[in-house]
Amino acid sequence: MATNLAIDPELLNRALAIGGEKTKRATVNKALREFVARREQKSLVELFGTLDWDDGYDYKSERSR
Protein backbone atom coordinates (compact mmCIF):
# COMPACT_ATOMS: atom_id res chain seq x y z
CA MET A 1 0.00 0.00 0.00
CA ALA A 2 1.59 3.23 -1.14
CA THR A 3 1.29 6.09 1.35
CA ASN A 4 2.70 9.58 1.21
CA LEU A 5 3.74 10.88 4.62
CA ALA A 6 5.33 14.10 5.78
CA ILE A 7 8.03 12.68 8.05
CA ASP A 8 10.44 14.92 9.93
CA PRO A 9 13.66 14.50 7.88
CA GLU A 10 15.93 15.10 10.88
CA LEU A 11 14.13 12.42 12.88
CA LEU A 12 14.26 9.99 9.97
CA ASN A 13 17.99 10.60 9.51
CA ARG A 14 18.58 9.95 13.21
CA ALA A 15 16.55 6.74 12.97
CA LEU A 16 18.57 5.66 9.94
CA ALA A 17 21.82 6.33 11.79
CA ILE A 18 20.96 4.34 14.92
CA GLY A 19 18.54 1.77 13.53
CA GLY A 20 20.95 -0.19 11.39
CA GLU A 21 18.63 -0.36 8.38
CA LYS A 22 19.85 0.53 4.90
CA THR A 23 16.72 2.21 3.56
CA LYS A 24 14.17 4.73 4.76
CA ARG A 25 11.41 2.24 4.05
CA ALA A 26 13.05 -0.44 6.19
CA THR A 27 13.67 2.11 8.94
CA VAL A 28 10.03 3.22 9.02
CA ASN A 29 8.78 -0.38 8.98
CA LYS A 30 11.12 -1.32 11.82
CA ALA A 31 10.00 1.71 13.83
CA LEU A 32 6.34 0.80 13.33
CA ARG A 33 6.96 -2.82 14.39
CA GLU A 34 8.76 -1.64 17.53
CA PHE A 35 5.98 0.86 18.27
CA VAL A 36 3.30 -1.83 18.02
CA ALA A 37 5.34 -4.29 20.10
CA ARG A 38 5.85 -1.73 22.88
CA ARG A 39 2.16 -0.82 22.96
CA GLU A 40 1.20 -4.50 23.11
CA GLN A 41 3.69 -5.06 25.94
CA LYS A 42 2.30 -2.07 27.81
CA SER A 43 -1.22 -3.49 27.63
CA LEU A 44 0.06 -6.80 29.03
CA VAL A 45 1.91 -5.09 31.88
CA GLU A 46 -1.28 -3.29 32.83
CA LEU A 47 -2.88 -6.71 33.46
CA PHE A 48 -0.40 -7.54 36.23
CA GLY A 49 -2.17 -7.63 39.54
CA THR A 50 -5.62 -7.81 37.98
CA LEU A 51 -5.97 -11.59 38.00
CA ASP A 52 -7.31 -13.43 41.01
CA TRP A 53 -4.85 -15.99 42.37
CA ASP A 54 -6.03 -19.21 44.01
CA ASP A 55 -3.92 -19.61 47.14
CA GLY A 56 -5.06 -23.23 47.47
CA TYR A 57 -3.72 -24.25 44.06
CA ASP A 58 -0.96 -26.84 44.34
CA TYR A 59 1.07 -26.75 41.15
CA LYS A 60 3.25 -29.64 42.32
CA SER A 61 0.29 -32.00 42.46
CA GLU A 62 -0.48 -31.15 38.81
CA ARG A 63 2.91 -32.36 37.62
CA SER A 64 3.06 -35.82 36.11
CA ARG A 65 6.25 -37.77 35.83
PDB file of N, CA, C and O in Angstrom:
ATOM      1  N   MET A   1       0.847  -1.162   0.000  1.00  0.00           N
ATOM      2  CA  MET A   1       0.000   0.000   0.000  1.00  0.00           C
ATOM      3  C   MET A   1       0.900   1.234   0.000  1.00  0.00           C
ATOM      4  O   MET A   1       1.665   1.463   0.933  1.00  0.00           O
ATOM      5  N   ALA A   2       0.790   2.013  -1.033  1.00  0.00           N
ATOM      6  CA  ALA A   2       1.586   3.233  -1.137  1.00  0.00           C
ATOM      7  C   ALA A   2       0.941   4.340  -0.305  1.00  0.00           C
ATOM      8  O   ALA A   2      -0.258   4.546  -0.360  1.00  0.00           O
ATOM      9  N   THR A   3       1.773   5.006   0.500  1.00  0.00           N
ATOM     10  CA  THR A   3       1.293   6.086   1.352  1.00  0.00           C
ATOM     11  C   THR A   3       2.310   7.210   1.331  1.00  0.00           C
ATOM     12  O   THR A   3       3.506   6.965   1.494  1.00  0.00           O
ATOM     13  N   ASN A   4       1.824   8.417   1.144  1.00  0.00           N
ATOM     14  CA  ASN A   4       2.697   9.581   1.213  1.00  0.00           C
ATOM     15  C   ASN A   4       2.581  10.177   2.602  1.00  0.00           C
ATOM     16  O   ASN A   4       1.487  10.479   3.070  1.00  0.00           O
ATOM     17  N   LEU A   5       3.711  10.334   3.267  1.00  0.00           N
ATOM     18  CA  LEU A   5       3.737  10.883   4.620  1.00  0.00           C
ATOM     19  C   LEU A   5       4.730  12.025   4.700  1.00  0.00           C
ATOM     20  O   LEU A   5       5.789  11.991   4.066  1.00  0.00           O
ATOM     21  N   ALA A   6       4.396  12.999   5.504  1.00  0.00           N
ATOM     22  CA  ALA A   6       5.325  14.099   5.777  1.00  0.00           C
ATOM     23  C   ALA A   6       6.063  13.734   7.065  1.00  0.00           C
ATOM     24  O   ALA A   6       5.569  13.957   8.160  1.00  0.00           O
ATOM     25  N   ILE A   7       7.230  13.140   6.912  1.00  0.00           N
ATOM     26  CA  ILE A   7       8.027  12.685   8.046  1.00  0.00           C
ATOM     27  C   ILE A   7       9.147  13.691   8.291  1.00  0.00           C
ATOM     28  O   ILE A   7       9.794  14.155   7.352  1.00  0.00           O
ATOM     29  N   ASP A   8       9.378  13.998   9.541  1.00  0.00           N
ATOM     30  CA  ASP A   8      10.445  14.916   9.929  1.00  0.00           C
ATOM     31  C   ASP A   8      11.779  14.350   9.411  1.00  0.00           C
ATOM     32  O   ASP A   8      12.215  13.284   9.845  1.00  0.00           O
ATOM     33  N   PRO A   9      12.433  15.031   8.471  1.00  0.00           N
ATOM     34  CA  PRO A   9      13.663  14.499   7.884  1.00  0.00           C
ATOM     35  C   PRO A   9      14.789  14.320   8.899  1.00  0.00           C
ATOM     36  O   PRO A   9      15.572  13.365   8.804  1.00  0.00           O
ATOM     37  N   GLU A  10      14.884  15.224   9.869  1.00  0.00           N
ATOM     38  CA  GLU A  10      15.934  15.098  10.881  1.00  0.00           C
ATOM     39  C   GLU A  10      15.716  13.841  11.728  1.00  0.00           C
ATOM     40  O   GLU A  10      16.650  13.104  12.015  1.00  0.00           O
ATOM     41  N   LEU A  11      14.458  13.600  12.093  1.00  0.00           N
ATOM     42  CA  LEU A  11      14.132  12.419  12.878  1.00  0.00           C
ATOM     43  C   LEU A  11      14.378  11.144  12.082  1.00  0.00           C
ATOM     44  O   LEU A  11      14.924  10.163  12.607  1.00  0.00           O
ATOM     45  N   LEU A  12      14.024  11.158  10.818  1.00  0.00           N
ATOM     46  CA  LEU A  12      14.257   9.991   9.966  1.00  0.00           C
ATOM     47  C   LEU A  12      15.746   9.732   9.800  1.00  0.00           C
ATOM     48  O   LEU A  12      16.190   8.578   9.854  1.00  0.00           O
ATOM     49  N   ASN A  13      16.531  10.771   9.638  1.00  0.00           N
ATOM     50  CA  ASN A  13      17.986  10.596   9.509  1.00  0.00           C
ATOM     51  C   ASN A  13      18.593  10.037  10.792  1.00  0.00           C
ATOM     52  O   ASN A  13      19.494   9.199  10.748  1.00  0.00           O
ATOM     53  N   ARG A  14      18.105  10.498  11.929  1.00  0.00           N
ATOM     54  CA  ARG A  14      18.585   9.946  13.209  1.00  0.00           C
ATOM     55  C   ARG A  14      18.221   8.469  13.324  1.00  0.00           C
ATOM     56  O   ARG A  14      19.028   7.650  13.778  1.00  0.00           O
ATOM     57  N   ALA A  15      16.989   8.133  12.922  1.00  0.00           N
ATOM     58  CA  ALA A  15      16.546   6.739  12.972  1.00  0.00           C
ATOM     59  C   ALA A  15      17.386   5.866  12.039  1.00  0.00           C
ATOM     60  O   ALA A  15      17.742   4.737  12.378  1.00  0.00           O
ATOM     61  N   LEU A  16      17.712   6.387  10.868  1.00  0.00           N
ATOM     62  CA  LEU A  16      18.573   5.663   9.935  1.00  0.00           C
ATOM     63  C   LEU A  16      19.951   5.420  10.542  1.00  0.00           C
ATOM     64  O   LEU A  16      20.528   4.336  10.404  1.00  0.00           O
ATOM     65  N   ALA A  17      20.476   6.422  11.225  1.00  0.00           N
ATOM     66  CA  ALA A  17      21.824   6.326  11.790  1.00  0.00           C
ATOM     67  C   ALA A  17      21.899   5.302  12.921  1.00  0.00           C
ATOM     68  O   ALA A  17      22.877   4.564  13.026  1.00  0.00           O
ATOM     69  N   ILE A  18      20.881   5.243  13.758  1.00  0.00           N
ATOM     70  CA  ILE A  18      20.964   4.345  14.917  1.00  0.00           C
ATOM     71  C   ILE A  18      20.221   3.036  14.726  1.00  0.00           C
ATOM     72  O   ILE A  18      20.437   2.087  15.478  1.00  0.00           O
ATOM     73  N   GLY A  19      19.377   2.951  13.699  1.00  0.00           N
ATOM     74  CA  GLY A  19      18.538   1.769  13.529  1.00  0.00           C
ATOM     75  C   GLY A  19      19.200   0.604  12.826  1.00  0.00           C
ATOM     76  O   GLY A  19      18.757  -0.532  12.937  1.00  0.00           O
ATOM     77  N   GLY A  20      20.244   0.890  12.061  1.00  0.00           N
ATOM     78  CA  GLY A  20      20.949  -0.192  11.392  1.00  0.00           C
ATOM     79  C   GLY A  20      20.315  -0.651  10.081  1.00  0.00           C
ATOM     80  O   GLY A  20      20.798  -1.590   9.466  1.00  0.00           O
ATOM     81  N   GLU A  21      19.269  -0.001   9.654  1.00  0.00           N
ATOM     82  CA  GLU A  21      18.631  -0.363   8.384  1.00  0.00           C
ATOM     83  C   GLU A  21      19.285   0.424   7.250  1.00  0.00           C
ATOM     84  O   GLU A  21      19.853   1.488   7.464  1.00  0.00           O
ATOM     85  N   LYS A  22      19.180  -0.110   6.032  1.00  0.00           N
ATOM     86  CA  LYS A  22      19.851   0.533   4.900  1.00  0.00           C
ATOM     87  C   LYS A  22      18.954   1.518   4.159  1.00  0.00           C
ATOM     88  O   LYS A  22      19.455   2.401   3.466  1.00  0.00           O
ATOM     89  N   THR A  23      17.640   1.350   4.292  1.00  0.00           N
ATOM     90  CA  THR A  23      16.723   2.215   3.555  1.00  0.00           C
ATOM     91  C   THR A  23      15.753   2.917   4.494  1.00  0.00           C
ATOM     92  O   THR A  23      15.519   2.468   5.617  1.00  0.00           O
ATOM     93  N   LYS A  24      15.177   4.010   3.980  1.00  0.00           N
ATOM     94  CA  LYS A  24      14.171   4.735   4.755  1.00  0.00           C
ATOM     95  C   LYS A  24      12.947   3.857   4.975  1.00  0.00           C
ATOM     96  O   LYS A  24      12.367   3.854   6.059  1.00  0.00           O
ATOM     97  N   ARG A  25      12.574   3.121   3.957  1.00  0.00           N
ATOM     98  CA  ARG A  25      11.405   2.243   4.053  1.00  0.00           C
ATOM     99  C   ARG A  25      11.603   1.199   5.152  1.00  0.00           C
ATOM    100  O   ARG A  25      10.726   0.979   5.986  1.00  0.00           O
ATOM    101  N   ALA A  26      12.757   0.566   5.168  1.00  0.00           N
ATOM    102  CA  ALA A  26      13.046  -0.443   6.187  1.00  0.00           C
ATOM    103  C   ALA A  26      13.076   0.181   7.573  1.00  0.00           C
ATOM    104  O   ALA A  26      12.614  -0.417   8.548  1.00  0.00           O
ATOM    105  N   THR A  27      13.605   1.402   7.656  1.00  0.00           N
ATOM    106  CA  THR A  27      13.672   2.107   8.939  1.00  0.00           C
ATOM    107  C   THR A  27      12.273   2.406   9.467  1.00  0.00           C
ATOM    108  O   THR A  27      11.984   2.177  10.641  1.00  0.00           O
ATOM    109  N   VAL A  28      11.399   2.904   8.603  1.00  0.00           N
ATOM    110  CA  VAL A  28      10.031   3.220   9.023  1.00  0.00           C
ATOM    111  C   VAL A  28       9.288   1.944   9.415  1.00  0.00           C
ATOM    112  O   VAL A  28       8.585   1.912  10.432  1.00  0.00           O
ATOM    113  N   ASN A  29       9.447   0.885   8.645  1.00  0.00           N
ATOM    114  CA  ASN A  29       8.784  -0.380   8.979  1.00  0.00           C
ATOM    115  C   ASN A  29       9.264  -0.930  10.316  1.00  0.00           C
ATOM    116  O   ASN A  29       8.465  -1.412  11.126  1.00  0.00           O
ATOM    117  N   LYS A  30      10.566  -0.856  10.559  1.00  0.00           N
ATOM    118  CA  LYS A  30      11.117  -1.318  11.824  1.00  0.00           C
ATOM    119  C   LYS A  30      10.573  -0.487  12.987  1.00  0.00           C
ATOM    120  O   LYS A  30      10.207  -1.019  14.035  1.00  0.00           O
ATOM    121  N   ALA A  31      10.516   0.824  12.785  1.00  0.00           N
ATOM    122  CA  ALA A  31       9.999   1.712  13.826  1.00  0.00           C
ATOM    123  C   ALA A  31       8.534   1.395  14.131  1.00  0.00           C
ATOM    124  O   ALA A  31       8.124   1.387  15.298  1.00  0.00           O
ATOM    125  N   LEU A  32       7.756   1.140  13.111  1.00  0.00           N
ATOM    126  CA  LEU A  32       6.342   0.796  13.326  1.00  0.00           C
ATOM    127  C   LEU A  32       6.192  -0.535  14.058  1.00  0.00           C
ATOM    128  O   LEU A  32       5.350  -0.671  14.948  1.00  0.00           O
ATOM    129  N   ARG A  33       7.009  -1.525  13.689  1.00  0.00           N
ATOM    130  CA  ARG A  33       6.963  -2.821  14.391  1.00  0.00           C
ATOM    131  C   ARG A  33       7.320  -2.655  15.863  1.00  0.00           C
ATOM    132  O   ARG A  33       6.664  -3.226  16.739  1.00  0.00           O
ATOM    133  N   GLU A  34       8.357  -1.871  16.142  1.00  0.00           N
ATOM    134  CA  GLU A  34       8.757  -1.638  17.527  1.00  0.00           C
ATOM    135  C   GLU A  34       7.694  -0.860  18.293  1.00  0.00           C
ATOM    136  O   GLU A  34       7.443  -1.138  19.463  1.00  0.00           O
ATOM    137  N   PHE A  35       7.052   0.090  17.648  1.00  0.00           N
ATOM    138  CA  PHE A  35       5.979   0.858  18.274  1.00  0.00           C
ATOM    139  C   PHE A  35       4.822  -0.057  18.676  1.00  0.00           C
ATOM    140  O   PHE A  35       4.329  -0.007  19.800  1.00  0.00           O
ATOM    141  N   VAL A  36       4.406  -0.897  17.741  1.00  0.00           N
ATOM    142  CA  VAL A  36       3.304  -1.826  18.015  1.00  0.00           C
ATOM    143  C   VAL A  36       3.685  -2.799  19.127  1.00  0.00           C
ATOM    144  O   VAL A  36       2.904  -3.061  20.046  1.00  0.00           O
ATOM    145  N   ALA A  37       4.893  -3.330  19.076  1.00  0.00           N
ATOM    146  CA  ALA A  37       5.338  -4.288  20.104  1.00  0.00           C
ATOM    147  C   ALA A  37       5.338  -3.639  21.485  1.00  0.00           C
ATOM    148  O   ALA A  37       4.889  -4.244  22.464  1.00  0.00           O
ATOM    149  N   ARG A  38       5.827  -2.425  21.577  1.00  0.00           N
ATOM    150  CA  ARG A  38       5.849  -1.734  22.885  1.00  0.00           C
ATOM    151  C   ARG A  38       4.449  -1.468  23.403  1.00  0.00           C
ATOM    152  O   ARG A  38       4.187  -1.612  24.593  1.00  0.00           O
ATOM    153  N   ARG A  39       3.533  -1.081  22.525  1.00  0.00           N
ATOM    154  CA  ARG A  39       2.164  -0.825  22.962  1.00  0.00           C
ATOM    155  C   ARG A  39       1.487  -2.117  23.405  1.00  0.00           C
ATOM    156  O   ARG A  39       0.734  -2.131  24.371  1.00  0.00           O
ATOM    157  N   GLU A  40       1.770  -3.219  22.705  1.00  0.00           N
ATOM    158  CA  GLU A  40       1.204  -4.505  23.113  1.00  0.00           C
ATOM    159  C   GLU A  40       1.781  -4.945  24.452  1.00  0.00           C
ATOM    160  O   GLU A  40       1.066  -5.476  25.302  1.00  0.00           O
ATOM    161  N   GLN A  41       3.073  -4.727  24.662  1.00  0.00           N
ATOM    162  CA  GLN A  41       3.692  -5.064  25.938  1.00  0.00           C
ATOM    163  C   GLN A  41       3.101  -4.229  27.063  1.00  0.00           C
ATOM    164  O   GLN A  41       2.856  -4.732  28.155  1.00  0.00           O
ATOM    165  N   LYS A  42       2.862  -2.960  26.795  1.00  0.00           N
ATOM    166  CA  LYS A  42       2.304  -2.074  27.807  1.00  0.00           C
ATOM    167  C   LYS A  42       0.921  -2.564  28.230  1.00  0.00           C
ATOM    168  O   LYS A  42       0.599  -2.551  29.420  1.00  0.00           O
ATOM    169  N   SER A  43       0.124  -3.018  27.280  1.00  0.00           N
ATOM    170  CA  SER A  43      -1.215  -3.494  27.630  1.00  0.00           C
ATOM    171  C   SER A  43      -1.139  -4.768  28.456  1.00  0.00           C
ATOM    172  O   SER A  43      -1.986  -4.999  29.324  1.00  0.00           O
ATOM    173  N   LEU A  44      -0.120  -5.589  28.218  1.00  0.00           N
ATOM    174  CA  LEU A  44       0.058  -6.802  29.026  1.00  0.00           C
ATOM    175  C   LEU A  44       0.513  -6.460  30.437  1.00  0.00           C
ATOM    176  O   LEU A  44       0.051  -7.056  31.411  1.00  0.00           O
ATOM    177  N   VAL A  45       1.410  -5.494  30.562  1.00  0.00           N
ATOM    178  CA  VAL A  45       1.911  -5.089  31.875  1.00  0.00           C
ATOM    179  C   VAL A  45       0.775  -4.528  32.727  1.00  0.00           C
ATOM    180  O   VAL A  45       0.735  -4.741  33.943  1.00  0.00           O
ATOM    181  N   GLU A  46      -0.153  -3.845  32.092  1.00  0.00           N
ATOM    182  CA  GLU A  46      -1.285  -3.288  32.830  1.00  0.00           C
ATOM    183  C   GLU A  46      -2.175  -4.375  33.430  1.00  0.00           C
ATOM    184  O   GLU A  46      -2.933  -4.114  34.352  1.00  0.00           O
ATOM    185  N   LEU A  47      -2.078  -5.604  32.921  1.00  0.00           N
ATOM    186  CA  LEU A  47      -2.877  -6.710  33.456  1.00  0.00           C
ATOM    187  C   LEU A  47      -2.297  -7.271  34.756  1.00  0.00           C
ATOM    188  O   LEU A  47      -3.017  -7.932  35.500  1.00  0.00           O
ATOM    189  N   PHE A  48      -1.011  -7.015  35.014  1.00  0.00           N
ATOM    190  CA  PHE A  48      -0.403  -7.538  36.233  1.00  0.00           C
ATOM    191  C   PHE A  48      -1.158  -7.040  37.454  1.00  0.00           C
ATOM    192  O   PHE A  48      -1.446  -5.862  37.595  1.00  0.00           O
ATOM    193  N   GLY A  49      -1.468  -7.966  38.317  1.00  0.00           N
ATOM    194  CA  GLY A  49      -2.174  -7.627  39.541  1.00  0.00           C
ATOM    195  C   GLY A  49      -3.678  -7.592  39.389  1.00  0.00           C
ATOM    196  O   GLY A  49      -4.393  -7.335  40.355  1.00  0.00           O
ATOM    197  N   THR A  50      -4.179  -7.855  38.180  1.00  0.00           N
ATOM    198  CA  THR A  50      -5.620  -7.806  37.976  1.00  0.00           C
ATOM    199  C   THR A  50      -6.260  -9.186  37.992  1.00  0.00           C
ATOM    200  O   THR A  50      -7.477  -9.292  37.987  1.00  0.00           O
ATOM    201  N   LEU A  51      -5.444 -10.228  38.004  1.00  0.00           N
ATOM    202  CA  LEU A  51      -5.974 -11.590  38.002  1.00  0.00           C
ATOM    203  C   LEU A  51      -6.069 -12.114  39.427  1.00  0.00           C
ATOM    204  O   LEU A  51      -5.195 -11.876  40.255  1.00  0.00           O
ATOM    205  N   ASP A  52      -7.153 -12.825  39.699  1.00  0.00           N
ATOM    206  CA  ASP A  52      -7.307 -13.434  41.015  1.00  0.00           C
ATOM    207  C   ASP A  52      -6.437 -14.683  41.089  1.00  0.00           C
ATOM    208  O   ASP A  52      -6.404 -15.492  40.159  1.00  0.00           O
ATOM    209  N   TRP A  53      -5.738 -14.855  42.175  1.00  0.00           N
ATOM    210  CA  TRP A  53      -4.851 -15.994  42.367  1.00  0.00           C
ATOM    211  C   TRP A  53      -5.456 -16.929  43.408  1.00  0.00           C
ATOM    212  O   TRP A  53      -5.902 -16.484  44.459  1.00  0.00           O
ATOM    213  N   ASP A  54      -5.495 -18.212  43.096  1.00  0.00           N
ATOM    214  CA  ASP A  54      -6.034 -19.214  44.008  1.00  0.00           C
ATOM    215  C   ASP A  54      -4.913 -19.677  44.925  1.00  0.00           C
ATOM    216  O   ASP A  54      -4.005 -20.390  44.513  1.00  0.00           O
ATOM    217  N   ASP A  55      -4.965 -19.250  46.189  1.00  0.00           N
ATOM    218  CA  ASP A  55      -3.916 -19.612  47.140  1.00  0.00           C
ATOM    219  C   ASP A  55      -3.891 -21.109  47.431  1.00  0.00           C
ATOM    220  O   ASP A  55      -2.877 -21.641  47.867  1.00  0.00           O
ATOM    221  N   GLY A  56      -4.998 -21.795  47.192  1.00  0.00           N
ATOM    222  CA  GLY A  56      -5.061 -23.226  47.469  1.00  0.00           C
ATOM    223  C   GLY A  56      -4.556 -24.090  46.332  1.00  0.00           C
ATOM    224  O   GLY A  56      -4.497 -25.322  46.455  1.00  0.00           O
ATOM    225  N   TYR A  57      -4.193 -23.485  45.221  1.00  0.00           N
ATOM    226  CA  TYR A  57      -3.723 -24.252  44.060  1.00  0.00           C
ATOM    227  C   TYR A  57      -2.349 -24.841  44.355  1.00  0.00           C
ATOM    228  O   TYR A  57      -1.428 -24.151  44.771  1.00  0.00           O
ATOM    229  N   ASP A  58      -2.222 -26.140  44.117  1.00  0.00           N
ATOM    230  CA  ASP A  58      -0.955 -26.836  44.344  1.00  0.00           C
ATOM    231  C   ASP A  58      -0.386 -27.272  43.010  1.00  0.00           C
ATOM    232  O   ASP A  58      -0.795 -28.280  42.444  1.00  0.00           O
ATOM    233  N   TYR A  59       0.529 -26.444  42.470  1.00  0.00           N
ATOM    234  CA  TYR A  59       1.075 -26.751  41.149  1.00  0.00           C
ATOM    235  C   TYR A  59       1.879 -28.044  41.132  1.00  0.00           C
ATOM    236  O   TYR A  59       1.967 -28.716  40.116  1.00  0.00           O
ATOM    237  N   LYS A  60       2.451 -28.416  42.279  1.00  0.00           N
ATOM    238  CA  LYS A  60       3.252 -29.643  42.325  1.00  0.00           C
ATOM    239  C   LYS A  60       2.393 -30.879  42.122  1.00  0.00           C
ATOM    240  O   LYS A  60       2.827 -31.851  41.523  1.00  0.00           O
ATOM    241  N   SER A  61       1.163 -30.840  42.611  1.00  0.00           N
ATOM    242  CA  SER A  61       0.285 -32.000  42.457  1.00  0.00           C
ATOM    243  C   SER A  61      -0.170 -32.158  41.014  1.00  0.00           C
ATOM    244  O   SER A  61      -0.596 -33.236  40.613  1.00  0.00           O
ATOM    245  N   GLU A  62      -0.058 -31.092  40.212  1.00  0.00           N
ATOM    246  CA  GLU A  62      -0.478 -31.155  38.807  1.00  0.00           C
ATOM    247  C   GLU A  62       0.613 -31.714  37.899  1.00  0.00           C
ATOM    248  O   GLU A  62       0.341 -32.049  36.747  1.00  0.00           O
ATOM    249  N   ARG A  63       1.814 -31.825  38.413  1.00  0.00           N
ATOM    250  CA  ARG A  63       2.913 -32.361  37.618  1.00  0.00           C
ATOM    251  C   ARG A  63       2.765 -33.869  37.481  1.00  0.00           C
ATOM    252  O   ARG A  63       2.409 -34.562  38.417  1.00  0.00           O
ATOM    253  N   SER A  64       3.074 -34.373  36.302  1.00  0.00           N
ATOM    254  CA  SER A  64       3.056 -35.823  36.110  1.00  0.00           C
ATOM    255  C   SER A  64       4.414 -36.260  35.598  1.00  0.00           C
ATOM    256  O   SER A  64       4.968 -35.690  34.690  1.00  0.00           O
ATOM    257  N   ARG A  65       4.934 -37.264  36.243  1.00  0.00           N
ATOM    258  CA  ARG A  65       6.246 -37.775  35.834  1.00  0.00           C
ATOM    259  C   ARG A  65       6.179 -39.235  35.575  1.00  0.00           C
ATOM    260  O   ARG A  65       5.488 -39.990  36.053  1.00  0.00           O
TER     261      ARG A  65
END
